[in-house]
Short mmCIF file of C-alpha atoms and ligand atoms in Angstrom, two decimals:
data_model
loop_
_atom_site.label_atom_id
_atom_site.label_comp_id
_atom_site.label_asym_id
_atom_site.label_seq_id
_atom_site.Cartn_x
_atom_site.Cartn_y
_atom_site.Cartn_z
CA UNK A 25 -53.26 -28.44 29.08
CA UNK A 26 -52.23 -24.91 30.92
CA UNK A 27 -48.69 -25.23 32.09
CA UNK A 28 -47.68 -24.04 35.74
CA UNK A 29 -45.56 -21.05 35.83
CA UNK A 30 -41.89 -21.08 37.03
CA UNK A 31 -40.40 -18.13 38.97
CA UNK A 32 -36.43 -17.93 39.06
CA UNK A 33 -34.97 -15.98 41.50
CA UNK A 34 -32.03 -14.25 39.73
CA UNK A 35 -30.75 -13.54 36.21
CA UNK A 36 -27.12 -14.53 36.50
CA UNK A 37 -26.09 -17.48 34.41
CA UNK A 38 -28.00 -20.13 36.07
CA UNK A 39 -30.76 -18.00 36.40
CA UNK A 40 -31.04 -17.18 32.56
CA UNK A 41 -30.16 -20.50 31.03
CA UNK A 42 -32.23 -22.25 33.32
CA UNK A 43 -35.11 -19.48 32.44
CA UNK A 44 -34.02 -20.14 28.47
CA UNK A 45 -34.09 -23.78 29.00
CA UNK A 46 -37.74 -23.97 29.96
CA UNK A 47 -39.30 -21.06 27.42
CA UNK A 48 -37.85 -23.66 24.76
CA UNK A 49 -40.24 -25.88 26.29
CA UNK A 50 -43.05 -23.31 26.32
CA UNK A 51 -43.24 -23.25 30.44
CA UNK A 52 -44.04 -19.72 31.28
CA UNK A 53 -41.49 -18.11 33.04
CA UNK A 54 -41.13 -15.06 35.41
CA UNK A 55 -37.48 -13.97 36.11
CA UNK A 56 -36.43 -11.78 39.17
CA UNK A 57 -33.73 -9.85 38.86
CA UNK A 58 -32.32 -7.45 41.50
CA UNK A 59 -29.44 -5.57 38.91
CA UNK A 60 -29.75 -4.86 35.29
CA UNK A 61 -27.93 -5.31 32.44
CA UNK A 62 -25.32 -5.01 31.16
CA UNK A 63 -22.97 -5.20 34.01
CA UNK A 64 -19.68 -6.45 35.42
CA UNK A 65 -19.35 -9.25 37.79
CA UNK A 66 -16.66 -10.80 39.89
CA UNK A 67 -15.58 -13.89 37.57
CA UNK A 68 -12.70 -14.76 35.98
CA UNK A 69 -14.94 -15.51 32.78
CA UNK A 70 -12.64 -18.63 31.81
CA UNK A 71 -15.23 -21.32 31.24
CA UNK A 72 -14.18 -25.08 31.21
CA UNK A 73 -15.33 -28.34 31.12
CA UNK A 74 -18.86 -27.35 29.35
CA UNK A 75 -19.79 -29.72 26.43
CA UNK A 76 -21.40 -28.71 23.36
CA UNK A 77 -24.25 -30.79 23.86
CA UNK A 78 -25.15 -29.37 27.43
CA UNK A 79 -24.90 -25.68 25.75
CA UNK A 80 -27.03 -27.18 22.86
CA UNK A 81 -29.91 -28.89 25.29
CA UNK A 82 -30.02 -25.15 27.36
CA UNK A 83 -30.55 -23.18 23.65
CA UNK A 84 -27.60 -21.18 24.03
CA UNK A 85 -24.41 -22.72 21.81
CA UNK A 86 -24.53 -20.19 19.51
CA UNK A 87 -24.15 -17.58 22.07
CA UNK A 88 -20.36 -19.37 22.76
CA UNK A 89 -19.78 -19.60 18.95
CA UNK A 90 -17.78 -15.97 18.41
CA UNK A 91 -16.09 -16.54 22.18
CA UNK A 92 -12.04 -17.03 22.70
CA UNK A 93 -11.20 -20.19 22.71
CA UNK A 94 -8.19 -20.46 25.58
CA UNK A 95 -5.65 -23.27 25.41
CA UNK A 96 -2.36 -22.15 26.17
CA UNK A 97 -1.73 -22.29 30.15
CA UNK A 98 0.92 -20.70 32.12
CA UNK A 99 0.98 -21.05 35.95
CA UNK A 100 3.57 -19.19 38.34
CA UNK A 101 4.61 -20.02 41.69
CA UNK A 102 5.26 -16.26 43.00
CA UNK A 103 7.40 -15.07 40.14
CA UNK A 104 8.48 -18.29 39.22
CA UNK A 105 7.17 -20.42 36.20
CA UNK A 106 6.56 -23.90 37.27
CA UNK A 107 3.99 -25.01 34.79
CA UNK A 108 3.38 -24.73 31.81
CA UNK A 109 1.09 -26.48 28.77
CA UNK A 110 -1.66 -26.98 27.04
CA UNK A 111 -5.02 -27.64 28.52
CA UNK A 112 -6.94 -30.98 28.17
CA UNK A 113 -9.51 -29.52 25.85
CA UNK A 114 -10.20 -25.81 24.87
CA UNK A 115 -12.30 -23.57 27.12
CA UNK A 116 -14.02 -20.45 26.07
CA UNK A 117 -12.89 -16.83 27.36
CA UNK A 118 -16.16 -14.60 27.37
CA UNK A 119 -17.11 -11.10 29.15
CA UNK A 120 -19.82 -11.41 31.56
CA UNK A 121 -20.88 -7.93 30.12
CA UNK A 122 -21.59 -9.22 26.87
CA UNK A 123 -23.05 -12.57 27.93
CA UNK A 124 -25.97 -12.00 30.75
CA UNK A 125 -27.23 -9.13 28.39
CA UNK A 126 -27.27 -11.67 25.59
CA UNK A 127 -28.87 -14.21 27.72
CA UNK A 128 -31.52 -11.63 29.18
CA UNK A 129 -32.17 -10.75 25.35
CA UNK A 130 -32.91 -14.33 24.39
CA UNK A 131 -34.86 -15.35 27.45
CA UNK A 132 -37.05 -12.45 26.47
CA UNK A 133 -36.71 -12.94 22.76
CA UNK A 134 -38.24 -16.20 24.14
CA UNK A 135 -41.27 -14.69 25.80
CA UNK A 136 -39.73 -14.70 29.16
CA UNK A 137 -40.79 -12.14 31.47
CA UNK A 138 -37.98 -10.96 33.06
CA UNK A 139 -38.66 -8.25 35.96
CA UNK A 140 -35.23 -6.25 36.51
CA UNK A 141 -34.45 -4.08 39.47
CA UNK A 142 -36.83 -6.84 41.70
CA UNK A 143 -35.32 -8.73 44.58
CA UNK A 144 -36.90 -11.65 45.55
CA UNK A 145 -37.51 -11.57 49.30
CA UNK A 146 -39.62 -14.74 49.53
CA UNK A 147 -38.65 -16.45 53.29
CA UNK A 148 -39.18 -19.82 52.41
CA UNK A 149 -39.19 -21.39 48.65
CA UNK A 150 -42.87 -22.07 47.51
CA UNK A 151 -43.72 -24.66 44.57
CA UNK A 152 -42.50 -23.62 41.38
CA UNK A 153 -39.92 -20.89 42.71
CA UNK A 154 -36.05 -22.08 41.48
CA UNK A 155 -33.28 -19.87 43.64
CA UNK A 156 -30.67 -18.72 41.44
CA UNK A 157 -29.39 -15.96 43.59
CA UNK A 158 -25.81 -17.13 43.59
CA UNK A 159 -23.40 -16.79 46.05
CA UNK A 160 -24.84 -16.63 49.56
CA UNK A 161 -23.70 -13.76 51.46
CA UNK A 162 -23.16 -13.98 55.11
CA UNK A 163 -23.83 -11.55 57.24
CA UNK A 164 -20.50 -11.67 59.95
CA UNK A 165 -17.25 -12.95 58.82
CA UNK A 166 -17.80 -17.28 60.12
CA UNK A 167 -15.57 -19.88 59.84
CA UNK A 168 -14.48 -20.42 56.16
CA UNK A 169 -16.61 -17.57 54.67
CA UNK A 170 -13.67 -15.04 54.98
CA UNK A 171 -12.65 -14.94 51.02
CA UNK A 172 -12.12 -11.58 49.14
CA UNK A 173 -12.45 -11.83 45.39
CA UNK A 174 -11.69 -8.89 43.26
CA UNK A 175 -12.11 -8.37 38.87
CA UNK A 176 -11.39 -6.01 36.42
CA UNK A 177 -10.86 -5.87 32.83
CA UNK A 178 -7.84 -4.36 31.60
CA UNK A 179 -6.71 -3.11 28.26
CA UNK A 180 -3.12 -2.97 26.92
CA UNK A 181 -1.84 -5.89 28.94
CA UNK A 182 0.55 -8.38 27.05
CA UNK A 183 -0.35 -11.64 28.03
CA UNK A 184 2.10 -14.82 27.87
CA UNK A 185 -0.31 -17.79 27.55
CA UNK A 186 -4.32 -17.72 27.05
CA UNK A 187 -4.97 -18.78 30.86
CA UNK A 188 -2.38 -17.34 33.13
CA UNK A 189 -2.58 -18.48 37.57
CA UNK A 190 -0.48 -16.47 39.51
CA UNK A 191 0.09 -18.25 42.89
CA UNK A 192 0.20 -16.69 45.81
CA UNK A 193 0.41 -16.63 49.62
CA UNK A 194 -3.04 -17.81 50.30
CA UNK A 195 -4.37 -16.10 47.16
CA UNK A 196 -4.82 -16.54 42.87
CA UNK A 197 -4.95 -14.20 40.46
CA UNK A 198 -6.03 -15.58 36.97
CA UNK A 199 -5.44 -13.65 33.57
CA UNK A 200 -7.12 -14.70 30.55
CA UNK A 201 -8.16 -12.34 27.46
CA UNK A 202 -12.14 -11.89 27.22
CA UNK A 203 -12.23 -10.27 23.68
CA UNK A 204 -12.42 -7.03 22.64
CA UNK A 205 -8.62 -5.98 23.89
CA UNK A 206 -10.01 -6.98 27.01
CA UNK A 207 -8.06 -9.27 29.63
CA UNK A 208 -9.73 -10.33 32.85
CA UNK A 209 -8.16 -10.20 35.69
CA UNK A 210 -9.82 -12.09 38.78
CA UNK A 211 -8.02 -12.62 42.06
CA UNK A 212 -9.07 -14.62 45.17
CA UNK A 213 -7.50 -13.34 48.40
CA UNK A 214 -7.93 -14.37 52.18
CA UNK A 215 -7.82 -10.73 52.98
CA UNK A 216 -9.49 -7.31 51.55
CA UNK A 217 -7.22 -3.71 50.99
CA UNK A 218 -9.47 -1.27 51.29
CA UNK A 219 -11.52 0.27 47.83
CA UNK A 220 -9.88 2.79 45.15
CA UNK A 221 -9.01 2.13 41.77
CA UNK A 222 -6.12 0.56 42.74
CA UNK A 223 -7.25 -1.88 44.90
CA UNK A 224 -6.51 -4.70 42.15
CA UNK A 225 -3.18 -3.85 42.36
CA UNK A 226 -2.52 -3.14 46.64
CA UNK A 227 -4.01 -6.79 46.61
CA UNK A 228 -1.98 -8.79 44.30
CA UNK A 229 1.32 -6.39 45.35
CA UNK A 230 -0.01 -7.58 49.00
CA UNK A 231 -0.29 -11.67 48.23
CA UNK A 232 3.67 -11.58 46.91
CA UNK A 233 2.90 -11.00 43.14
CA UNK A 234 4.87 -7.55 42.76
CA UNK A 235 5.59 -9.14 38.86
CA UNK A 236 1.91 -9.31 37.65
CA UNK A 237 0.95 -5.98 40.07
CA UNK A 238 3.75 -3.57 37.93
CA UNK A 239 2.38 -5.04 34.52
CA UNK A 240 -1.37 -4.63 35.99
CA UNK A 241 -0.27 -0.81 36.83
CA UNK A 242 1.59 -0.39 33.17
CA UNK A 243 -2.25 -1.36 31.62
CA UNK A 244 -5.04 0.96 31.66
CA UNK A 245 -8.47 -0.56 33.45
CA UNK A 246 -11.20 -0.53 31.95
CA UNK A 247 -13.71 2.21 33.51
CA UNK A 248 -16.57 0.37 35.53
CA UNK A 249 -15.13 -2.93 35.19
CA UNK A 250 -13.34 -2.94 38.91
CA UNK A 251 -15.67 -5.14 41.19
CA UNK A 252 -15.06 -6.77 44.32
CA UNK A 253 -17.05 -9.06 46.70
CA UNK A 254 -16.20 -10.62 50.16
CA UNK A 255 -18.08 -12.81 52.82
CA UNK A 256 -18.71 -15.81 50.99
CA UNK A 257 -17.84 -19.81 51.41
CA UNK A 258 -17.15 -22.65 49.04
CA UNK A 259 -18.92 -25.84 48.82
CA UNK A 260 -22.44 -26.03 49.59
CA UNK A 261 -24.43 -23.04 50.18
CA UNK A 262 -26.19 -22.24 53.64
CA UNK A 263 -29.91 -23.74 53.30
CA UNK A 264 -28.98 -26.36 50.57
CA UNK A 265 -31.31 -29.13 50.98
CA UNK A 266 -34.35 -26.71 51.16
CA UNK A 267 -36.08 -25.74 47.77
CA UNK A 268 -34.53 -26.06 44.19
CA UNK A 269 -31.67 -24.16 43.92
CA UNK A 270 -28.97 -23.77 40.96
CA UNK A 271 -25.65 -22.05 40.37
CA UNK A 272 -23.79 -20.75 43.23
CA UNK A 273 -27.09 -20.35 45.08
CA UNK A 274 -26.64 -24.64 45.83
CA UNK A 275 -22.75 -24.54 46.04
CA UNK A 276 -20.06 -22.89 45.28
CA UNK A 277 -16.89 -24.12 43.37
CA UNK A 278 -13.33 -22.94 44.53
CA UNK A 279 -12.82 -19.93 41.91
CA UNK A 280 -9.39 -21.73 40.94
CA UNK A 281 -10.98 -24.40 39.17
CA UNK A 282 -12.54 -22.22 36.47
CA UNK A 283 -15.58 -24.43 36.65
CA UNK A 284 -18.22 -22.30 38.76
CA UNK A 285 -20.20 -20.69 34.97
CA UNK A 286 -19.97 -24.50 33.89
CA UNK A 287 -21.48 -25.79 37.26
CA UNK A 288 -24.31 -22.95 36.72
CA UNK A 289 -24.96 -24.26 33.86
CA UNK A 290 -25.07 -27.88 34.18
CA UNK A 291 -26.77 -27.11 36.98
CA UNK A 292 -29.79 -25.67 34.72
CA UNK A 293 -29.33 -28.54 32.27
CA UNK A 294 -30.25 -30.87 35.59
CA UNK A 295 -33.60 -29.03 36.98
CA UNK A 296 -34.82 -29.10 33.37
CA UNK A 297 -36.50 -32.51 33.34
CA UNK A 298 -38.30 -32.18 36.73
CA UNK A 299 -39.24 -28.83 36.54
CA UNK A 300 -40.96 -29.60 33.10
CA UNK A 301 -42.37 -33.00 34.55
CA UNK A 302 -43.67 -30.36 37.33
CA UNK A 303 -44.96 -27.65 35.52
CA UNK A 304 -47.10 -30.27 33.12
CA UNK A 305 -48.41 -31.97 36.39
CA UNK A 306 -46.47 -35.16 36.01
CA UNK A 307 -44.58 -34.88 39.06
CA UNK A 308 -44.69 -33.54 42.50
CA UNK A 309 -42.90 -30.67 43.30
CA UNK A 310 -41.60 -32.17 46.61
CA UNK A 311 -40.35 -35.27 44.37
CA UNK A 312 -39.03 -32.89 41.87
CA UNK A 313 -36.95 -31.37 44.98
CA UNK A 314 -35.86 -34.88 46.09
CA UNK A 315 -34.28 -35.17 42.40
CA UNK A 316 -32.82 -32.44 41.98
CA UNK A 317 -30.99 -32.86 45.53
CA UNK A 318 -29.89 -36.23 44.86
CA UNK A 319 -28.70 -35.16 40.97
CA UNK A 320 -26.60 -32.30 42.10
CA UNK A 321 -24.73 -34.15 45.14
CA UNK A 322 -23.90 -37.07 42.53
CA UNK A 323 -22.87 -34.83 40.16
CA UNK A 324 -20.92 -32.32 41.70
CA UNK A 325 -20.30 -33.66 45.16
CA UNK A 326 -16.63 -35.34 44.36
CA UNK A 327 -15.86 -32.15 41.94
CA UNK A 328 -16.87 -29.20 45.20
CA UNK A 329 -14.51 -31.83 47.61
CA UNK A 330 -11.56 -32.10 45.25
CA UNK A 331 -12.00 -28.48 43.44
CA UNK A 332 -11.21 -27.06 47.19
CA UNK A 333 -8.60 -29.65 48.37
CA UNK A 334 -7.04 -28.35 45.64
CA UNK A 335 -7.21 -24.58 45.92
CA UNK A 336 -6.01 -25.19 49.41
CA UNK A 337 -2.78 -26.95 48.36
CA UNK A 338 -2.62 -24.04 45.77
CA UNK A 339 -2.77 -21.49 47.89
CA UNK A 340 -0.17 -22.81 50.37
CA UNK A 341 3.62 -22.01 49.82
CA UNK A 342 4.75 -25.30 50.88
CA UNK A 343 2.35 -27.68 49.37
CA UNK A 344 2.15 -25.75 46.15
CA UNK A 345 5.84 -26.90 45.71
CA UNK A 346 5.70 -30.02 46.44
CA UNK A 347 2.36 -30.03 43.59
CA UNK A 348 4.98 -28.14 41.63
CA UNK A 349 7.54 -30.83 41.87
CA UNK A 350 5.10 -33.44 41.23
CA UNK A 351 3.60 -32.16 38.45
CA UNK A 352 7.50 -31.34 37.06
CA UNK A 353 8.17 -35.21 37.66
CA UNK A 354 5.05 -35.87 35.80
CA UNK A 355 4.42 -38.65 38.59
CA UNK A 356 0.79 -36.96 38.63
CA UNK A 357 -0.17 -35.09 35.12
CA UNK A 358 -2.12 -31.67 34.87
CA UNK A 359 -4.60 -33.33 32.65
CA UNK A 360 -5.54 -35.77 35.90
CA UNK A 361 -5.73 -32.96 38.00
CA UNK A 362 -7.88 -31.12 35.56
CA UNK A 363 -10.25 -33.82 35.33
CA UNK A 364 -10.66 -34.10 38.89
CA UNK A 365 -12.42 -30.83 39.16
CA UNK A 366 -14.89 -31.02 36.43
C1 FAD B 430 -13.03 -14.58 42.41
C2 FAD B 430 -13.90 -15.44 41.54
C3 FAD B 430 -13.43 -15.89 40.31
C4 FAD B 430 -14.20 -16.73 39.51
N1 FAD B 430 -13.72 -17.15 38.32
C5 FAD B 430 -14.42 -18.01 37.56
C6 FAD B 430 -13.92 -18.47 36.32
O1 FAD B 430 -12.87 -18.08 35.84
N2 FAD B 430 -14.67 -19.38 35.63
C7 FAD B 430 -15.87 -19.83 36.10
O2 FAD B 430 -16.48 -20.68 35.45
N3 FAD B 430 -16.39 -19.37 37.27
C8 FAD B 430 -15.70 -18.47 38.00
N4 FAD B 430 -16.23 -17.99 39.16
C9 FAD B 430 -17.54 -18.46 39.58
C10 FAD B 430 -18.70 -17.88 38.74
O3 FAD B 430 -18.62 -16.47 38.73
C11 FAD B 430 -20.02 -18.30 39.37
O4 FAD B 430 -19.98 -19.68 39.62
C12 FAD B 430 -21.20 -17.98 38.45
O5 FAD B 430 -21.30 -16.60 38.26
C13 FAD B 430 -22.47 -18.51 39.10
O6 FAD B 430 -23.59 -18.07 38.37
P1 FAD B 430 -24.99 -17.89 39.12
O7 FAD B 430 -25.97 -17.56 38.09
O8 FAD B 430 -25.23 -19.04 40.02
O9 FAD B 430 -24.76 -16.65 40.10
P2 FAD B 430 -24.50 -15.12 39.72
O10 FAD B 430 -23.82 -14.99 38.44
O11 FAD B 430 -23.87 -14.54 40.96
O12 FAD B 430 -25.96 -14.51 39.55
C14 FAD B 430 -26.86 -14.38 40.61
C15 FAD B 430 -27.85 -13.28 40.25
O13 FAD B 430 -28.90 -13.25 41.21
C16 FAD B 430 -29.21 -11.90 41.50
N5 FAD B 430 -29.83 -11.88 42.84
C17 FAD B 430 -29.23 -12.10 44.03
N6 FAD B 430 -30.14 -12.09 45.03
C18 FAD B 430 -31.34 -11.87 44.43
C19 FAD B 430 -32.68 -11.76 44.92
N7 FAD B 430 -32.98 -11.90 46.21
N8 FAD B 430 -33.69 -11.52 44.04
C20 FAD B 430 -33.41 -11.40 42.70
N9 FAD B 430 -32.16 -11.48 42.19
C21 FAD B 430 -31.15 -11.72 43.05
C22 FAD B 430 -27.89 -11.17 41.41
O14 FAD B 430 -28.08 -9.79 41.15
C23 FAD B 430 -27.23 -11.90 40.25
O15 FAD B 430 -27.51 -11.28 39.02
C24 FAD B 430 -15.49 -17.12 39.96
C25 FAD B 430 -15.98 -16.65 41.18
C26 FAD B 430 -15.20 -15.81 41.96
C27 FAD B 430 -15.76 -15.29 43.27
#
């Protein structure tokens, strides 16, 4: 029996696991991808809260085997320490670089056809097309969609714990080591600073953290590695409901959480079933839409409400004290709160 074809729009993570996912399955497969690779992407590249078996069932565990495996967490309040452990279970630290080239390699390895430098510009989302764009841009600065978020890798930066959150008025700046000498550094901010190679630094100087902004400026950055994005929202995406759509391109998970790679990719590990009940003529595509819908609200509705409840009390001066406090009490433990969010 001739298998239907599947066409994913977009080779980020979802977009390639998903794609890796159903090659394993023999589904042919045609990838659009509007970059190349390798490249650099806004991410803090801390992954958390992905289980082995969810990495094994998308074909890709090995891929995670050499990765970093963070444990160690510091988090400051300004310049002030006010936490500081051990996570609930390791997470891995990995370069985006190095890991959507690997992916792209596989899902080709795989007999993908993957079709770089090609934008999707379908209006509407046919039967058999899967939208893993990510983030959805908007196109004026609406209510809730004004966040700035801002990467680079940086070499010869002493780090004091594997996962470092610097807290700041109405922004976060994580640092976590990626391998290679490499640290990422990924900051969230309510407003941009302009461009320049500096422009890490202006905007964590700018959100209070002159500490972490002086060691950033003692490092050296890695060439290329400075990217930036802006005009996004959290939660669910514009036009959710409509189509099958995975990773960022169905909703988006407050960057704080360290969760967004892991909801990408449990996200693939979800529209595997009906998209192979689909593409063998077992099940409607409109039913396999209905599914997937109903699967990703139950799955990650309570995580999306909590992950940005939380960033919000985060990224307030005042409530991020009083989490401080609690959390120094140990009337609420980190572990609860990380557990919450994934
Ligand atoms: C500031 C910040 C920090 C973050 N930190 C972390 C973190 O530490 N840990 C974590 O787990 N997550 C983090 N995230 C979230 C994480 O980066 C995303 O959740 C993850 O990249 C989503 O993967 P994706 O495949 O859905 O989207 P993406 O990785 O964005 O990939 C989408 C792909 O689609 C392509 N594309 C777009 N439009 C089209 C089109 N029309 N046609 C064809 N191709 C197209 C793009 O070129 C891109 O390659 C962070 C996000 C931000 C903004």
């Amino acid at each position: 029996m001739a298998l239907k074809t599947v066409t994913i729009a977009g080779g980020g993570l979802a977009g390639l696991a998903l794609g890796i996912g159903l090659r394993r399955h023999g589904v042919p497969v045609t990838l659009l991808e509007a970059g190349s690779y390798p490249r650099h992407r806004v991410c803090g590249e801390f992954v958390s809260g992905i289980q082995p078996e969810e990495l094994e069932a998308l074909g890709i565990r090995d891929l995670f085997a050499a990765a970093l495996r963070p444990r160690e967490t510091a988090w400051f309040d300004g310049e002030r320490l006010f936490f500081r452990g051990t996570l609930p279970e390791s997470g891995y630290g990995v370069s985006r670089h190095w890991l959507d080239q690997a992916l792209a390699e596989r899902f080709v390895d795989l007999g993908g056809e993957l079709r770089t430098g090609q934008r999707w510009e379908g209006g509407g989302l046919e039967a058999g097309t899967v939208l893993a764009s990510g983030r959805v841009v908007t196109e004026r600065r609406e209510e809730g969609a004004g966040w700035f978020g801002i990467k680079a890798h940086y070499g010869e930066l002493e780090c004091v714990a594997d996962l470092e959150v610097h807290l700041g008025e109405g922004a976060y700046v994580g640092v976590t080591p990626v391998g290679e000498g490499w640290v990422n550094v990924t900051g969230l901010f309510r407003e941009g600073v302009g461009g320049g190679k500096e422009l890490m630094e202006r905007a964590v100087a700018r959100a209070g953290l002159g500490g972490l902004a002086a060691r950033l400026a003692g490092a050296r950055q890695r060439p290329g590695s400075l990217k930036g994005v802006n005009r996004f929202r959290l939660g669910w995406q514009p036009g959710y409901g409509r189509g099958i759509r995975v990773g960022d391109a169905a909703a988006m998970i407050a960057p704080v959480t360290g969760n967004g790679m892991t909801m990408a990719l449990q996200g693939a590990c979800l529209v595997l079933e009906p998209l192979l009940g689909w593409s063998r003529g077992e099940l409607e595509w409109a039913a396999a839409e209905r599914g997937v819908c109903l699967g990703q609200r139950r799955r990650f509705g309570a995580r999306l409400f909590w992950a940005e409840a939380l960033q919000r009390v985060l990224m307030t001066g005042w409530s991020r004290r009083v989490c401080g406090f609690v959390l120094g009490r140990d009337w609420v433990s980190f572990d609860t709160l990380y557990r919450m969010v994934r």
